[in-house]
mmCIF file of C-alpha atoms in Angstrom:
data_model
loop_
_atom_site.group_PDB
_atom_site.id
_atom_site.type_symbol
_atom_site.label_atom_id
_atom_site.label_comp_id
_atom_site.label_asym_id
_atom_site.label_seq_id
_atom_site.Cartn_x
_atom_site.Cartn_y
_atom_site.Cartn_z
ATOM 1 C CA MET A 21 148.319 53.982 108.891
ATOM 2 C CA ASP A 22 148.096 54.531 112.684
ATOM 3 C CA VAL A 23 147.026 51.969 115.281
ATOM 4 C CA ASP A 24 143.357 53.042 115.293
ATOM 5 C CA GLU A 25 143.175 52.905 111.487
ATOM 6 C CA THR A 26 144.800 49.468 111.484
ATOM 7 C CA ARG A 27 142.240 48.205 113.998
ATOM 8 C CA GLU A 28 139.409 49.734 111.970
ATOM 9 C CA GLN A 29 140.678 48.022 108.811
ATOM 10 C CA ALA A 30 140.943 44.722 110.675
ATOM 11 C CA ARG A 31 137.365 45.204 111.882
ATOM 12 C CA LEU A 32 136.252 45.860 108.314
ATOM 13 C CA ASP A 33 138.094 42.800 107.004
ATOM 14 C CA TRP A 34 136.771 40.430 109.667
ATOM 15 C CA GLN A 35 133.289 41.605 110.468
ATOM 16 C CA THR A 36 131.983 42.600 107.048
ATOM 17 C CA GLY A 37 133.495 40.039 104.701
ATOM 18 C CA ALA A 38 130.496 37.706 104.859
ATOM 19 C CA ILE A 39 128.007 40.410 103.897
ATOM 20 C CA PHE A 40 129.821 43.201 102.088
ATOM 21 C CA ARG A 41 130.794 41.186 99.034
ATOM 22 C CA PRO A 42 130.342 42.575 95.494
ATOM 23 C CA VAL A 43 126.769 43.191 94.355
ATOM 24 C CA ARG A 44 126.120 40.926 91.383
ATOM 25 C CA THR A 45 122.493 41.580 90.408
ATOM 26 C CA GLY A 46 121.005 44.263 88.202
ATOM 27 C CA ASN A 47 119.238 45.751 91.244
ATOM 28 C CA ALA A 48 122.280 47.429 92.777
ATOM 29 C CA PHE A 49 120.339 49.947 94.859
ATOM 30 C CA GLU A 50 117.933 47.415 96.365
ATOM 31 C CA GLU A 51 120.650 44.858 97.067
ATOM 32 C CA THR A 52 122.841 47.520 98.672
ATOM 33 C CA VAL A 53 120.018 48.500 101.036
ATOM 34 C CA GLU A 54 119.532 44.815 101.859
ATOM 35 C CA ARG A 55 123.241 44.228 102.539
ATOM 36 C CA LEU A 56 123.556 47.283 104.771
ATOM 37 C CA PHE A 57 120.429 46.430 106.739
ATOM 38 C CA GLN A 58 121.586 42.830 107.120
ATOM 39 C CA ALA A 59 124.894 44.040 108.558
ATOM 40 C CA ILE A 60 123.045 46.214 111.050
ATOM 41 C CA LYS A 61 120.437 43.622 112.066
ATOM 42 C CA LEU A 62 123.084 40.924 112.460
ATOM 43 C CA GLY A 63 125.097 43.183 114.721
ATOM 44 C CA VAL A 64 128.116 43.451 112.429
ATOM 45 C CA PHE A 65 127.673 47.129 113.199
ATOM 46 C CA GLY A 66 125.774 47.891 116.386
ATOM 47 C CA PHE A 67 124.121 50.984 117.801
ATOM 48 C CA GLY A 68 126.542 53.921 117.770
ATOM 49 C CA ASP A 69 129.071 52.256 115.454
ATOM 50 C CA ARG A 70 130.409 54.172 112.485
ATOM 51 C CA LEU A 71 130.057 52.512 109.108
ATOM 52 C CA PRO A 72 133.170 52.227 106.929
ATOM 53 C CA ALA A 73 134.099 55.221 104.773
ATOM 54 C CA GLU A 74 132.004 55.571 101.625
ATOM 55 C CA ARG A 75 134.938 54.953 99.291
ATOM 56 C CA ASP A 76 135.835 51.714 101.076
ATOM 57 C CA LEU A 77 132.269 50.454 101.323
ATOM 58 C CA ALA A 78 131.488 51.281 97.685
ATOM 59 C CA ALA A 79 134.658 49.470 96.599
ATOM 60 C CA ARG A 80 133.730 46.408 98.679
ATOM 61 C CA LEU A 81 130.264 46.249 97.175
ATOM 62 C CA GLY A 82 131.459 47.065 93.649
ATOM 63 C CA ILE A 83 128.982 49.928 93.275
ATOM 64 C CA SER A 84 129.176 53.662 92.632
ATOM 65 C CA ARG A 85 129.348 56.039 95.555
ATOM 66 C CA GLU A 86 126.112 57.613 94.324
ATOM 67 C CA THR A 87 124.293 54.262 94.601
ATOM 68 C CA LEU A 88 125.722 53.833 98.084
ATOM 69 C CA ARG A 89 124.606 57.323 99.117
ATOM 70 C CA GLU A 90 121.078 56.633 97.861
ATOM 71 C CA ALA A 91 120.981 53.443 99.929
ATOM 72 C CA LEU A 92 122.269 55.263 103.014
ATOM 73 C CA ARG A 93 119.646 57.985 102.578
ATOM 74 C CA THR A 94 116.960 55.301 102.482
ATOM 75 C CA LEU A 95 118.260 53.767 105.718
ATOM 76 C CA GLN A 96 118.442 57.226 107.278
ATOM 77 C CA GLN A 97 114.777 57.826 106.418
ATOM 78 C CA ALA A 98 113.973 54.480 108.061
ATOM 79 C CA GLY A 99 115.761 55.580 111.253
ATOM 80 C CA CYS A 100 118.571 53.039 110.936
ATOM 81 C CA VAL A 101 121.529 55.394 110.432
ATOM 82 C CA GLU A 102 122.363 59.074 110.708
ATOM 83 C CA PRO A 103 125.122 61.174 109.126
ATOM 84 C CA ARG A 104 127.331 63.331 111.346
ATOM 85 C CA ARG A 105 129.660 66.088 110.246
ATOM 86 C CA GLY A 106 133.028 67.150 111.530
ATOM 87 C CA ARG A 107 136.426 65.587 112.045
ATOM 88 C CA TYR A 108 134.919 62.498 113.657
ATOM 89 C CA GLY A 109 131.906 62.447 111.395
ATOM 90 C CA GLY A 110 130.565 59.740 109.126
ATOM 91 C CA THR A 111 127.491 57.536 109.042
ATOM 92 C CA PHE A 112 126.517 56.067 112.410
ATOM 93 C CA VAL A 113 124.091 53.273 113.268
ATOM 94 C CA THR A 114 120.974 54.379 115.172
ATOM 95 C CA TYR A 115 118.976 51.154 114.809
ATOM 96 C CA THR A 116 118.097 49.422 118.075
ATOM 97 C CA MET A 117 116.902 45.864 118.425
ATOM 98 C CA PRO A 118 113.269 45.438 119.488
ATOM 99 C CA ALA A 119 112.777 43.893 122.912
ATOM 100 C CA PRO A 120 112.253 40.101 122.849
ATOM 101 C CA ASP A 121 108.574 39.229 122.542
ATOM 102 C CA VAL A 122 106.897 35.836 122.221
ATOM 103 C CA ALA A 123 104.180 37.329 119.987
ATOM 104 C CA ASP A 124 106.902 38.503 117.592
ATOM 105 C CA LEU A 125 108.465 35.056 117.776
ATOM 106 C CA ARG A 126 105.250 33.390 116.690
ATOM 107 C CA ARG A 127 104.675 36.002 113.981
ATOM 108 C CA ALA A 128 108.157 35.400 112.566
ATOM 109 C CA ALA A 129 107.530 31.642 112.632
ATOM 110 C CA ARG A 130 104.302 32.121 110.690
ATOM 111 C CA ASP A 131 106.201 34.179 108.123
ATOM 112 C CA LEU A 132 108.631 31.287 107.630
ATOM 113 C CA GLY A 133 105.752 28.842 107.403
ATOM 114 C CA GLY A 134 106.826 25.338 106.467
ATOM 115 C CA THR A 135 110.425 26.421 105.880
ATOM 116 C CA LEU A 136 111.334 26.744 109.590
ATOM 117 C CA GLU A 137 112.682 23.215 109.935
ATOM 118 C CA ASP A 138 114.518 23.625 106.650
ATOM 119 C CA ALA A 139 116.166 26.817 107.930
ATOM 120 C CA LEU A 140 117.186 25.155 111.203
ATOM 121 C CA THR A 141 118.665 22.147 109.395
ATOM 122 C CA TYR A 142 120.501 24.368 106.914
ATOM 123 C CA ARG A 143 122.000 26.408 109.721
ATOM 124 C CA GLN A 144 123.090 23.319 111.645
ATOM 125 C CA VAL A 145 124.826 21.759 108.643
ATOM 126 C CA LEU A 146 126.611 24.997 107.752
ATOM 127 C CA GLU A 147 127.763 25.969 111.213
ATOM 128 C CA THR A 148 128.858 22.556 112.437
ATOM 129 C CA GLY A 149 130.880 22.157 109.253
ATOM 130 C CA ALA A 150 132.327 25.649 109.634
ATOM 131 C CA ALA A 151 133.423 25.006 113.217
ATOM 132 C CA GLU A 152 135.157 21.804 112.156
ATOM 133 C CA ALA A 153 136.814 23.512 109.180
ATOM 134 C CA ALA A 154 138.012 26.422 111.347
ATOM 135 C CA ALA A 155 139.490 23.986 113.877
ATOM 136 C CA ARG A 156 141.391 22.137 111.173
ATOM 137 C CA ARG A 157 143.054 25.304 109.875
ATOM 138 C CA THR A 158 146.306 26.722 111.197
ATOM 139 C CA LEU A 159 145.068 30.015 112.626
ATOM 140 C CA THR A 160 147.274 33.064 112.963
ATOM 141 C CA PRO A 161 147.662 34.788 116.343
ATOM 142 C CA GLY A 162 145.391 37.561 115.059
ATOM 143 C CA GLN A 163 142.695 35.097 114.031
ATOM 144 C CA ARG A 164 142.853 33.350 117.389
ATOM 145 C CA ALA A 165 142.640 36.677 119.204
ATOM 146 C CA HIS A 166 139.701 37.716 117.033
ATOM 147 C CA LEU A 167 137.683 34.654 118.071
ATOM 148 C CA GLU A 168 138.570 35.128 121.735
ATOM 149 C CA ASP A 169 137.546 38.803 121.493
ATOM 150 C CA ARG A 170 134.169 37.892 120.006
ATOM 151 C CA LEU A 171 133.594 35.435 122.861
ATOM 152 C CA ALA A 172 134.606 38.036 125.464
ATOM 153 C CA ASP A 173 132.269 40.609 123.892
ATOM 154 C CA LEU A 174 129.396 38.128 124.025
ATOM 155 C CA GLU A 175 130.047 37.122 127.630
ATOM 156 C CA GLY A 176 130.123 40.774 128.687
ATOM 157 C CA ALA A 177 127.050 41.776 126.681
ATOM 158 C CA ALA A 178 124.150 43.693 128.151
ATOM 159 C CA PRO A 179 120.786 41.996 127.494
ATOM 160 C CA ALA A 180 119.891 44.505 124.761
ATOM 161 C CA GLN A 181 123.107 43.705 122.884
ATOM 162 C CA TYR A 182 123.256 39.961 123.431
ATOM 163 C CA ARG A 183 121.606 38.702 120.242
ATOM 164 C CA GLN A 184 123.665 40.956 117.975
ATOM 165 C CA LEU A 185 126.918 39.999 119.681
ATOM 166 C CA ASP A 186 125.858 36.365 119.416
ATOM 167 C CA SER A 187 125.547 36.904 115.650
ATOM 168 C CA ARG A 188 129.029 38.428 115.560
ATOM 169 C CA PHE A 189 130.408 35.402 117.357
ATOM 170 C CA HIS A 190 128.865 32.909 114.944
ATOM 171 C CA LEU A 191 129.841 34.949 111.888
ATOM 172 C CA ALA A 192 133.426 35.091 113.164
ATOM 173 C CA ILE A 193 133.646 31.292 113.071
ATOM 174 C CA GLY A 194 132.453 31.371 109.477
ATOM 175 C CA GLU A 195 135.175 33.873 108.610
ATOM 176 C CA LEU A 196 137.837 31.670 110.226
ATOM 177 C CA THR A 197 137.142 28.898 107.716
ATOM 178 C CA GLY A 198 138.871 30.977 105.045
ATOM 179 C CA SER A 199 135.917 30.368 102.709
ATOM 180 C CA PRO A 200 134.062 33.566 101.736
ATOM 181 C CA THR A 201 131.303 31.444 100.188
ATOM 182 C CA LEU A 202 130.723 29.520 103.407
ATOM 183 C CA ALA A 203 130.897 32.676 105.521
ATOM 184 C CA ALA A 204 128.305 34.339 103.287
ATOM 185 C CA ALA A 205 126.040 31.282 103.503
ATOM 186 C CA ILE A 206 126.218 31.368 107.309
ATOM 187 C CA ALA A 207 125.228 35.047 107.271
ATOM 188 C CA GLU A 208 122.313 34.241 104.956
ATOM 189 C CA ALA A 209 121.172 31.360 107.177
ATOM 190 C CA ARG A 210 121.344 33.610 110.236
ATOM 191 C CA MET A 211 119.243 36.267 108.490
ATOM 192 C CA ARG A 212 116.523 33.706 107.707
ATOM 193 C CA LEU A 213 116.200 33.008 111.435
ATOM 194 C CA ASN A 214 117.197 36.412 112.758
ATOM 195 C CA ASP A 215 113.761 37.724 113.701
ATOM 196 C CA LEU A 216 112.984 34.436 115.441
ATOM 197 C CA LEU A 217 116.240 34.363 117.390
ATOM 198 C CA ASN A 218 115.938 38.007 118.419
ATOM 199 C CA ALA A 219 112.419 37.428 119.758
ATOM 200 C CA ILE A 220 113.427 34.617 122.134
ATOM 201 C CA PRO A 221 112.971 35.859 125.720
ATOM 202 C CA MET A 222 116.233 36.333 127.613
ATOM 203 C CA LEU A 223 116.313 33.438 130.081
ATOM 204 C CA GLU A 224 119.203 33.475 132.559
ATOM 205 C CA ARG A 225 119.598 29.709 132.625
ATOM 206 C CA ASN A 226 119.612 29.527 128.839
ATOM 207 C CA ILE A 227 122.265 32.272 128.603
ATOM 208 C CA GLU A 228 124.455 30.432 131.121
ATOM 209 C CA HIS A 229 124.041 27.179 129.203
ATOM 210 C CA ALA A 230 124.853 28.903 125.902
ATOM 211 C CA ALA A 231 127.959 30.491 127.456
ATOM 212 C CA ASP A 232 129.289 27.044 128.390
ATOM 213 C CA GLN A 233 128.639 25.829 124.860
ATOM 214 C CA HIS A 234 130.298 28.880 123.284
ATOM 215 C CA ARG A 235 133.401 28.326 125.409
ATOM 216 C CA ALA A 236 133.512 24.675 124.372
ATOM 217 C CA MET A 237 133.291 25.697 120.710
ATOM 218 C CA VAL A 238 136.122 28.193 121.047
ATOM 219 C CA ARG A 239 138.290 25.805 123.048
ATOM 220 C CA ALA A 240 137.901 23.076 120.431
ATOM 221 C CA ILE A 241 138.642 25.415 117.529
ATOM 222 C CA LEU A 242 141.730 26.867 119.192
ATOM 223 C CA ASP A 243 142.909 23.373 120.159
ATOM 224 C CA GLY A 244 142.603 22.287 116.546
ATOM 225 C CA ASP A 245 140.110 19.541 117.453
ATOM 226 C CA GLY A 246 137.692 19.407 114.530
ATOM 227 C CA ASP A 247 135.551 16.588 115.917
ATOM 228 C CA ALA A 248 135.065 18.370 119.253
ATOM 229 C CA ALA A 249 134.298 21.652 117.491
ATOM 230 C CA ARG A 250 131.595 19.957 115.435
ATOM 231 C CA ARG A 251 130.076 18.246 118.496
ATOM 232 C CA ALA A 252 130.062 21.431 120.606
ATOM 233 C CA THR A 253 128.456 23.436 117.813
ATOM 234 C CA GLU A 254 125.872 20.758 117.128
ATOM 235 C CA GLU A 255 124.929 20.664 120.825
ATOM 236 C CA HIS A 256 124.612 24.448 120.945
ATOM 237 C CA LEU A 257 122.463 24.724 117.817
ATOM 238 C CA ALA A 258 120.274 21.814 118.909
ATOM 239 C CA ALA A 259 119.605 23.590 122.216
ATOM 240 C CA THR A 260 118.644 26.805 120.420
ATOM 241 C CA ALA A 261 116.331 24.901 118.073
ATOM 242 C CA ALA A 262 114.702 23.109 121.013
ATOM 243 C CA LEU A 263 114.118 26.433 122.772
ATOM 244 C CA LEU A 264 112.507 27.863 119.662
ATOM 245 C CA ARG A 265 110.235 24.879 119.291
ATOM 246 C CA GLY A 266 109.317 25.107 122.971
ATOM 247 C CA PHE A 267 108.095 28.678 122.668
ATOM 248 C CA LEU A 268 106.254 27.895 119.425
ATOM 249 C CA ALA A 269 104.489 24.804 120.785
#
């Protein structure tokens, strides 16, 4: 396996573990479409990225390659992916995030109805606990570098990519806990709020404030300070929740 293949496998291991777990329902096709679309909307795979090879993805999901191909054809028809032929071919993401819009924010909030506060509380409990758990683990050099890379990607993000790279950052912390169940729960919690978070207008001051909080989270995790990691994450999530409530008031 060459260097590029090794990096691609590492990407697959880290960035898809929370979502691309085995399908366990009798609706394999529908759940596969859901998992793939979740991975795209959460930014696990962004615009222009190539999805993993069919054999690898089918094995991860525990489905047949025919079921996977049917799901990919459905996403292609929806304009989310496109197949390309040739030596560097494969299935590539063509989905682009809609521009932030307060009307979409309010529409997404109405869709959640009375469960919005529940979703915010669930996310806070999961992610503060995950940050603390990650900080209390002995991380390998590769794991530490992975978290630093996700932070660097987020800090260098263009506005159109920011929300997806923010998702990648938060999912990475879930992966660092070493608990696939917790990582999957964090991905699920993010999906419940995803349309809301993506519709928040990009405010420069808010992005600067979030950047400070993200750095504090990473610093605490890498320092092995579980209490500080929990506090930094709680502060960050509370700020996001307050911003949401402000726009919905």
